[in-house]
PDB file of C-alpha atoms in Angstrom:
ATOM      1  CA  GLU D   1      81.413  98.848 108.338  1.00 69.00           C
ATOM      2  CA  ALA D   2      81.862  98.654 104.577  1.00 84.00           C
ATOM      3  CA  GLY D   3      84.987  96.978 103.286  1.00 94.00           C
ATOM      4  CA  VAL D   4      87.160  97.935 100.346  1.00 97.00           C
ATOM      5  CA  THR D   5      85.089  98.286  97.192  1.00 97.00           C
ATOM      6  CA  GLN D   6      86.262  98.042  93.595  1.00 98.00           C
ATOM      7  CA  SER D   7      84.649  98.722  90.236  1.00 97.00           C
ATOM      8  CA  PRO D   8      83.969  97.392  87.761  1.00 97.00           C
ATOM      9  CA  THR D   9      83.770  93.706  88.671  1.00 97.00           C
ATOM     10  CA  HIS D  10      84.695  92.472  85.226  1.00 96.00           C
ATOM     11  CA  LEU D  11      86.136  94.146  82.172  1.00 96.00           C
ATOM     12  CA  ILE D  12      86.962  92.981  78.656  1.00 98.00           C
ATOM     13  CA  LYS D  13      89.298  95.054  76.488  1.00 98.00           C
ATOM     14  CA  THR D  14      91.337  94.557  73.340  1.00 98.00           C
ATOM     15  CA  ARG D  15      95.069  94.985  72.872  1.00 98.00           C
ATOM     16  CA  GLY D  16      96.222  98.590  72.702  1.00 97.00           C
ATOM     17  CA  GLN D  17      93.223  99.995  74.583  1.00 98.00           C
ATOM     18  CA  GLN D  18      93.351 101.841  77.873  1.00 98.00           C
ATOM     19  CA  VAL D  19      91.524 100.950  81.080  1.00 98.00           C
ATOM     20  CA  THR D  20      90.743 102.626  84.420  1.00 98.00           C
ATOM     21  CA  LEU D  21      89.984 100.671  87.556  1.00 98.00           C
ATOM     22  CA  ARG D  22      88.563 102.235  90.706  1.00 98.00           C
ATOM     23  CA  CYS D  23      88.919 101.558  94.409  1.00 98.00           C
ATOM     24  CA  SER D  24      87.323 102.980  97.552  1.00 98.00           C
ATOM     25  CA  PRO D  25      89.176 102.206 100.785  1.00 96.00           C
ATOM     26  CA  ILE D  26      87.697 101.358 104.159  1.00 95.00           C
ATOM     27  CA  SER D  27      86.471 104.504 105.879  1.00 94.00           C
ATOM     28  CA  GLY D  28      89.339 106.101 107.808  1.00 91.00           C
ATOM     29  CA  HIS D  29      92.068 104.327 105.851  1.00 92.00           C
ATOM     30  CA  THR D  30      94.508 106.622 104.091  1.00 91.00           C
ATOM     31  CA  SER D  31      96.823 104.152 102.343  1.00 92.00           C
ATOM     32  CA  VAL D  32      95.774 102.353  99.164  1.00 94.00           C
ATOM     33  CA  TYR D  33      97.734  99.560  97.487  1.00 95.00           C
ATOM     34  CA  TRP D  34      97.289  97.918  94.082  1.00 97.00           C
ATOM     35  CA  TYR D  35      98.286  94.342  93.260  1.00 97.00           C
ATOM     36  CA  GLN D  36      98.117  92.221  90.134  1.00 97.00           C
ATOM     37  CA  GLN D  37      97.237  88.521  90.377  1.00 96.00           C
ATOM     38  CA  ALA D  38      97.855  86.872  87.032  1.00 94.00           C
ATOM     39  CA  LEU D  39      97.206  83.193  86.534  1.00 87.00           C
ATOM     40  CA  GLY D  40     100.125  81.177  87.873  1.00 79.00           C
ATOM     41  CA  LEU D  41     102.102  84.214  89.063  1.00 82.00           C
ATOM     42  CA  GLY D  42     100.683  85.006  92.473  1.00 87.00           C
ATOM     43  CA  LEU D  43     100.093  88.487  93.832  1.00 94.00           C
ATOM     44  CA  GLN D  44     102.542  91.094  92.584  1.00 94.00           C
ATOM     45  CA  PHE D  45     102.783  94.556  94.157  1.00 94.00           C
ATOM     46  CA  LEU D  46     101.976  97.358  91.719  1.00 96.00           C
ATOM     47  CA  LEU D  47     101.581 100.703  93.497  1.00 95.00           C
ATOM     48  CA  TRP D  48     101.138 102.307  96.908  1.00 93.00           C
ATOM     49  CA  TYR D  49      99.445 105.648  97.522  1.00 93.00           C
ATOM     50  CA  ASP D  50      99.244 107.495 100.807  1.00 91.00           C
ATOM     51  CA  GLU D  51      97.847 110.980 101.445  1.00 90.00           C
ATOM     52  CA  GLY D  52      97.563 111.562  97.710  1.00 92.00           C
ATOM     53  CA  GLU D  53     101.190 110.736  96.945  1.00 93.00           C
ATOM     54  CA  GLU D  54     102.719 107.736  95.178  1.00 93.00           C
ATOM     55  CA  ARG D  55     105.003 106.203  97.823  1.00 91.00           C
ATOM     56  CA  ASN D  56     106.310 103.084  96.094  1.00 91.00           C
ATOM     57  CA  ARG D  57     105.868 101.071  92.928  1.00 93.00           C
ATOM     58  CA  GLY D  58     106.659  97.513  91.915  1.00 92.00           C
ATOM     59  CA  ASN D  59     108.513  96.233  88.859  1.00 92.00           C
ATOM     60  CA  PHE D  60     105.915  97.221  86.293  1.00 96.00           C
ATOM     61  CA  PRO D  61     106.313  99.437  83.197  1.00 96.00           C
ATOM     62  CA  PRO D  62     105.272 103.118  83.278  1.00 96.00           C
ATOM     63  CA  ARG D  63     102.069 102.362  81.351  1.00 97.00           C
ATOM     64  CA  PHE D  64     100.745 101.252  84.749  1.00 98.00           C
ATOM     65  CA  SER D  65      99.919 104.401  86.684  1.00 97.00           C
ATOM     66  CA  GLY D  66      97.372 105.733  89.090  1.00 96.00           C
ATOM     67  CA  ARG D  67      96.381 108.400  91.521  1.00 97.00           C
ATOM     68  CA  GLN D  68      94.730 108.948  94.848  1.00 97.00           C
ATOM     69  CA  PHE D  69      92.015 111.524  95.389  1.00 97.00           C
ATOM     70  CA  PRO D  70      91.440 113.805  98.405  1.00 96.00           C
ATOM     71  CA  ASN D  71      88.779 111.388  99.695  1.00 95.00           C
ATOM     72  CA  TYR D  72      91.478 108.632  99.572  1.00 95.00           C
ATOM     73  CA  SER D  73      89.803 106.687  96.762  1.00 97.00           C
ATOM     74  CA  SER D  74      92.135 105.623  93.993  1.00 98.00           C
ATOM     75  CA  GLU D  75      92.319 104.841  90.299  1.00 98.00           C
ATOM     76  CA  LEU D  76      94.624 102.481  88.467  1.00 98.00           C
ATOM     77  CA  ASN D  77      95.226 103.259  84.800  1.00 98.00           C
ATOM     78  CA  VAL D  78      96.739 100.853  82.332  1.00 98.00           C
ATOM     79  CA  ASN D  79      97.642 102.146  78.876  1.00 97.00           C
ATOM     80  CA  ALA D  80      98.434 100.218  75.696  1.00 98.00           C
ATOM     81  CA  LEU D  81      96.989  96.982  77.033  1.00 98.00           C
ATOM     82  CA  GLU D  82      98.823  93.754  76.275  1.00 97.00           C
ATOM     83  CA  LEU D  83      97.514  90.193  76.439  1.00 97.00           C
ATOM     84  CA  GLU D  84      99.618  89.477  79.532  1.00 95.00           C
ATOM     85  CA  ASP D  85      97.816  92.243  81.422  1.00 97.00           C
ATOM     86  CA  SER D  86      94.880  89.861  81.795  1.00 97.00           C
ATOM     87  CA  ALA D  87      94.607  89.335  85.545  1.00 97.00           C
ATOM     88  CA  LEU D  88      92.677  89.981  88.726  1.00 97.00           C
ATOM     89  CA  TYR D  89      93.543  93.490  89.941  1.00 98.00           C
ATOM     90  CA  LEU D  90      93.260  93.825  93.685  1.00 98.00           C
ATOM     91  CA  CYS D  91      93.092  96.953  95.757  1.00 97.00           C
ATOM     92  CA  ALA D  92      93.891  96.993  99.468  1.00 96.00           C
ATOM     93  CA  SER D  93      93.786  99.684 102.126  1.00 94.00           C
ATOM     94  CA  SER D  94      95.380 100.155 105.519  1.00 91.00           C
ATOM     95  CA  LEU D  95      94.813 102.478 108.437  1.00 86.00           C
ATOM     96  CA  ILE D  96      98.360 103.809 108.474  1.00 72.00           C
ATOM     97  CA  GLN D  97     101.189 103.343 106.059  1.00 62.00           C
ATOM     98  CA  GLY D  98     103.406 100.347 106.149  1.00 56.00           C
ATOM     99  CA  VAL D  99     103.046  97.888 108.980  1.00 61.00           C
ATOM    100  CA  ASP D 100      99.346  98.012 109.531  1.00 77.00           C
ATOM    101  CA  THR D 101      97.310  95.184 108.046  1.00 88.00           C
ATOM    102  CA  GLN D 102      96.190  95.561 104.443  1.00 91.00           C
ATOM    103  CA  TYR D 103      92.552  94.677 103.778  1.00 94.00           C
ATOM    104  CA  PHE D 104      91.661  93.634 100.254  1.00 96.00           C
ATOM    105  CA  GLY D 105      88.709  94.339  98.021  1.00 97.00           C
ATOM    106  CA  PRO D 106      86.990  91.776  95.773  1.00 97.00           C
ATOM    107  CA  GLY D 107      89.089  92.675  92.745  1.00 97.00           C
ATOM    108  CA  THR D 108      88.460  93.590  89.116  1.00 97.00           C
ATOM    109  CA  ARG D 109      88.875  90.799  86.583  1.00 97.00           C
ATOM    110  CA  LEU D 110      90.455  92.246  83.411  1.00 98.00           C
ATOM    111  CA  THR D 111      90.522  90.194  80.235  1.00 97.00           C
ATOM    112  CA  VAL D 112      92.547  91.480  77.282  1.00 98.00           C
ATOM    113  CA  LEU D 113      91.723  89.942  73.896  1.00 96.00           C
TER     114      LEU D 113
ATOM    115  CA  GLU O   1     116.201  89.451  96.893  1.00 68.00           C
ATOM    116  CA  ASP O   2     113.293  88.945  99.284  1.00 71.00           C
ATOM    117  CA  GLN O   3     111.664  85.522  98.934  1.00 87.00           C
ATOM    118  CA  VAL O   4     108.588  83.868 100.385  1.00 93.00           C
ATOM    119  CA  THR O   5     108.124  80.128  99.846  1.00 95.00           C
ATOM    120  CA  GLN O   6     105.018  78.212 100.832  1.00 97.00           C
ATOM    121  CA  SER O   7     104.697  74.458 101.129  1.00 96.00           C
ATOM    122  CA  PRO O   8     103.065  72.237 100.215  1.00 97.00           C
ATOM    123  CA  GLU O   9     101.522  73.652  97.025  1.00 96.00           C
ATOM    124  CA  ALA O  10      98.362  71.616  97.613  1.00 97.00           C
ATOM    125  CA  LEU O  11      96.937  69.726 100.554  1.00 97.00           C
ATOM    126  CA  ARG O  12      94.013  67.331 100.505  1.00 97.00           C
ATOM    127  CA  LEU O  13      92.541  66.555 103.922  1.00 97.00           C
ATOM    128  CA  GLN O  14      89.730  64.473 105.276  1.00 97.00           C
ATOM    129  CA  GLU O  15      87.308  66.362 107.505  1.00 97.00           C
ATOM    130  CA  GLY O  16      88.771  66.342 111.024  1.00 96.00           C
ATOM    131  CA  GLU O  17      92.318  65.569 109.839  1.00 97.00           C
ATOM    132  CA  SER O  18      94.595  68.266 111.309  1.00 97.00           C
ATOM    133  CA  SER O  19      97.620  69.527 109.381  1.00 97.00           C
ATOM    134  CA  SER O  20     100.091  72.409 109.044  1.00 98.00           C
ATOM    135  CA  LEU O  21     101.091  74.772 106.250  1.00 98.00           C
ATOM    136  CA  ASN O  22     104.584  76.241 106.061  1.00 98.00           C
ATOM    137  CA  CYS O  23     105.783  79.685 104.997  1.00 97.00           C
ATOM    138  CA  SER O  24     109.537  80.263 104.915  1.00 96.00           C
ATOM    139  CA  TYR O  25     110.997  83.668 104.150  1.00 93.00           C
ATOM    140  CA  THR O  26     114.301  85.352 103.453  1.00 90.00           C
ATOM    141  CA  VAL O  27     114.027  89.115 103.813  1.00 82.00           C
ATOM    142  CA  SER O  28     116.443  91.831 104.812  1.00 78.00           C
ATOM    143  CA  GLY O  29     114.161  92.920 107.618  1.00 79.00           C
ATOM    144  CA  LEU O  30     110.692  91.927 108.780  1.00 82.00           C
ATOM    145  CA  ARG O  31     108.057  94.436 109.833  1.00 84.00           C
ATOM    146  CA  GLY O  32     105.281  91.856 109.842  1.00 89.00           C
ATOM    147  CA  LEU O  33     104.085  88.517 108.453  1.00 93.00           C
ATOM    148  CA  PHE O  34     100.509  88.133 107.285  1.00 95.00           C
ATOM    149  CA  TRP O  35      98.231  85.184 106.563  1.00 97.00           C
ATOM    150  CA  TYR O  36      95.288  85.509 104.216  1.00 97.00           C
ATOM    151  CA  ARG O  37      92.656  83.129 102.923  1.00 98.00           C
ATOM    152  CA  GLN O  38      91.519  83.422  99.294  1.00 97.00           C
ATOM    153  CA  ASP O  39      88.533  81.758  97.664  1.00 96.00           C
ATOM    154  CA  PRO O  40      88.547  81.344  93.849  1.00 91.00           C
ATOM    155  CA  GLY O  41      87.982  84.617  92.005  1.00 89.00           C
ATOM    156  CA  LYS O  42      87.775  86.675  95.197  1.00 93.00           C
ATOM    157  CA  GLY O  43      90.036  89.008  97.100  1.00 95.00           C
ATOM    158  CA  PRO O  44      92.213  87.727  99.957  1.00 96.00           C
ATOM    159  CA  GLU O  45      90.549  87.711 103.371  1.00 96.00           C
ATOM    160  CA  PHE O  46      92.756  88.750 106.284  1.00 95.00           C
ATOM    161  CA  LEU O  47      93.449  86.109 108.945  1.00 97.00           C
ATOM    162  CA  PHE O  48      96.482  87.013 111.091  1.00 95.00           C
ATOM    163  CA  THR O  49      99.366  89.437 111.525  1.00 93.00           C
ATOM    164  CA  LEU O  50     102.513  88.304 113.354  1.00 94.00           C
ATOM    165  CA  TYR O  51     105.286  90.732 114.251  1.00 90.00           C
ATOM    166  CA  SER O  52     107.960  88.903 116.217  1.00 90.00           C
ATOM    167  CA  ALA O  53     109.443  85.437 116.683  1.00 92.00           C
ATOM    168  CA  GLY O  54     107.554  83.396 119.246  1.00 94.00           C
ATOM    169  CA  GLU O  55     104.255  85.128 118.598  1.00 95.00           C
ATOM    170  CA  GLU O  56     101.129  82.978 118.166  1.00 97.00           C
ATOM    171  CA  LYS O  57      97.575  83.867 117.166  1.00 97.00           C
ATOM    172  CA  GLU O  58      94.413  81.773 116.994  1.00 97.00           C
ATOM    173  CA  LYS O  59      91.054  82.064 115.308  1.00 95.00           C
ATOM    174  CA  GLU O  60      88.548  79.231 115.407  1.00 95.00           C
ATOM    175  CA  ARG O  61      90.316  76.178 113.909  1.00 96.00           C
ATOM    176  CA  LEU O  62      93.369  78.151 112.744  1.00 98.00           C
ATOM    177  CA  LYS O  63      96.548  78.938 114.658  1.00 98.00           C
ATOM    178  CA  ALA O  64      99.525  80.857 113.261  1.00 98.00           C
ATOM    179  CA  THR O  65     103.037  80.804 114.702  1.00 97.00           C
ATOM    180  CA  LEU O  66     106.217  82.673 113.801  1.00 95.00           C
ATOM    181  CA  THR O  67     109.939  81.924 114.104  1.00 92.00           C
ATOM    182  CA  LYS O  68     112.883  83.912 112.755  1.00 88.00           C
ATOM    183  CA  LYS O  69     112.803  82.110 109.407  1.00 91.00           C
ATOM    184  CA  GLU O  70     109.329  80.654 108.988  1.00 95.00           C
ATOM    185  CA  SER O  71     105.693  80.664 109.965  1.00 97.00           C
ATOM    186  CA  PHE O  72     103.225  77.835 110.320  1.00 98.00           C
ATOM    187  CA  LEU O  73      99.472  77.837 109.905  1.00 98.00           C
ATOM    188  CA  HIS O  74      97.962  74.957 111.812  1.00 98.00           C
ATOM    189  CA  ILE O  75      94.477  73.781 110.869  1.00 97.00           C
ATOM    190  CA  THR O  76      92.834  71.762 113.622  1.00 97.00           C
ATOM    191  CA  ALA O  77      89.934  69.400 112.808  1.00 97.00           C
ATOM    192  CA  PRO O  78      89.215  71.120 109.475  1.00 97.00           C
ATOM    193  CA  LYS O  79      85.762  71.309 107.925  1.00 97.00           C
ATOM    194  CA  PRO O  80      84.874  71.483 104.202  1.00 97.00           C
ATOM    195  CA  GLU O  81      84.333  75.250 104.544  1.00 97.00           C
ATOM    196  CA  ASP O  82      88.048  75.614 105.359  1.00 97.00           C
ATOM    197  CA  SER O  83      88.810  74.701 101.735  1.00 98.00           C
ATOM    198  CA  ALA O  84      90.626  77.672 100.175  1.00 97.00           C
ATOM    199  CA  THR O  85      94.033  78.929  99.141  1.00 97.00           C
ATOM    200  CA  TYR O  86      96.044  80.201 102.093  1.00 98.00           C
ATOM    201  CA  LEU O  87      98.497  82.984 101.320  1.00 97.00           C
ATOM    202  CA  CYS O  88     101.473  84.112 103.348  1.00 96.00           C
ATOM    203  CA  ALA O  89     102.936  87.590 102.880  1.00 94.00           C
ATOM    204  CA  VAL O  90     105.781  89.544 104.447  1.00 92.00           C
ATOM    205  CA  ASP O  91     106.412  93.259 104.800  1.00 86.00           C
ATOM    206  CA  PRO O  92     110.184  93.493 104.351  1.00 77.00           C
ATOM    207  CA  ASN O  93     110.695  97.069 105.530  1.00 70.00           C
ATOM    208  CA  ASP O  94     109.710  98.699 102.233  1.00 70.00           C
ATOM    209  CA  TYR O  95     105.968  99.079 102.797  1.00 69.00           C
ATOM    210  CA  LYS O  96     104.904  96.577 100.130  1.00 79.00           C
ATOM    211  CA  LEU O  97     103.836  93.000 100.700  1.00 86.00           C
ATOM    212  CA  SER O  98     105.726  90.101  99.110  1.00 91.00           C
ATOM    213  CA  PHE O  99     103.432  87.113  98.726  1.00 94.00           C
ATOM    214  CA  GLY O 100     104.117  83.414  98.533  1.00 95.00           C
ATOM    215  CA  ALA O 101     102.436  81.312  95.834  1.00 95.00           C
ATOM    216  CA  GLY O 102      99.952  79.909  98.332  1.00 96.00           C
ATOM    217  CA  THR O 103      98.820  76.505  99.573  1.00 97.00           C
ATOM    218  CA  THR O 104      95.524  75.214  98.198  1.00 97.00           C
ATOM    219  CA  VAL O 105      93.694  73.243 100.862  1.00 98.00           C
ATOM    220  CA  THR O 106      90.837  70.897 100.003  1.00 98.00           C
ATOM    221  CA  VAL O 107      88.867  69.354 102.855  1.00 97.00           C
ATOM    222  CA  ARG O 108      86.620  66.416 101.978  1.00 97.00           C
ATOM    223  CA  ALA O 109      83.577  65.526 104.062  1.00 95.00           C
TER     224      ALA O 109
END
């Protein structure tokens, strides 16, 4: 069974640009979560989508947004990129919302110059 | 504020030298505690979920235990391939995981 997939693997952008990251959950999983892992800061929760709705978001500015599609795949959009947005962006999925284990994808490495 | 603290930050072991990693947490409520393993530049790999105090789970050389305030990950007779960063996370009743900073384990042959 295929795991969580993310694209692209790596991305280089400049300050002020916009970026879109993509995630496909494990088949049958309806919840998708996004996390940011910046150097030295650990994993920080960004967003949670379930059944196409945003259910919760972490302490990030509104320029971080996303959506979930009817096939449960998801996009994370980051506008007006700043240098500190450089990080590994991880997507996870779970079978049901909340308690069930979250399984992570390989991540997208974003570098902002 | 919910907090997850892992110790030690780094652990260097000789192959076969057993040890334990600690994860202490202060949360308003606990739905579950999770252990993950992460290799450099990769996504976290799921290891265990623990739901209630007294629960234990094992997988190969790893064993996770849970009390009301902390969890331990015991590594028995580690091998070089067990070298990784081990992450602890809690689900504090708000459907988002709070992660600790991790313990980086290096096992020398």
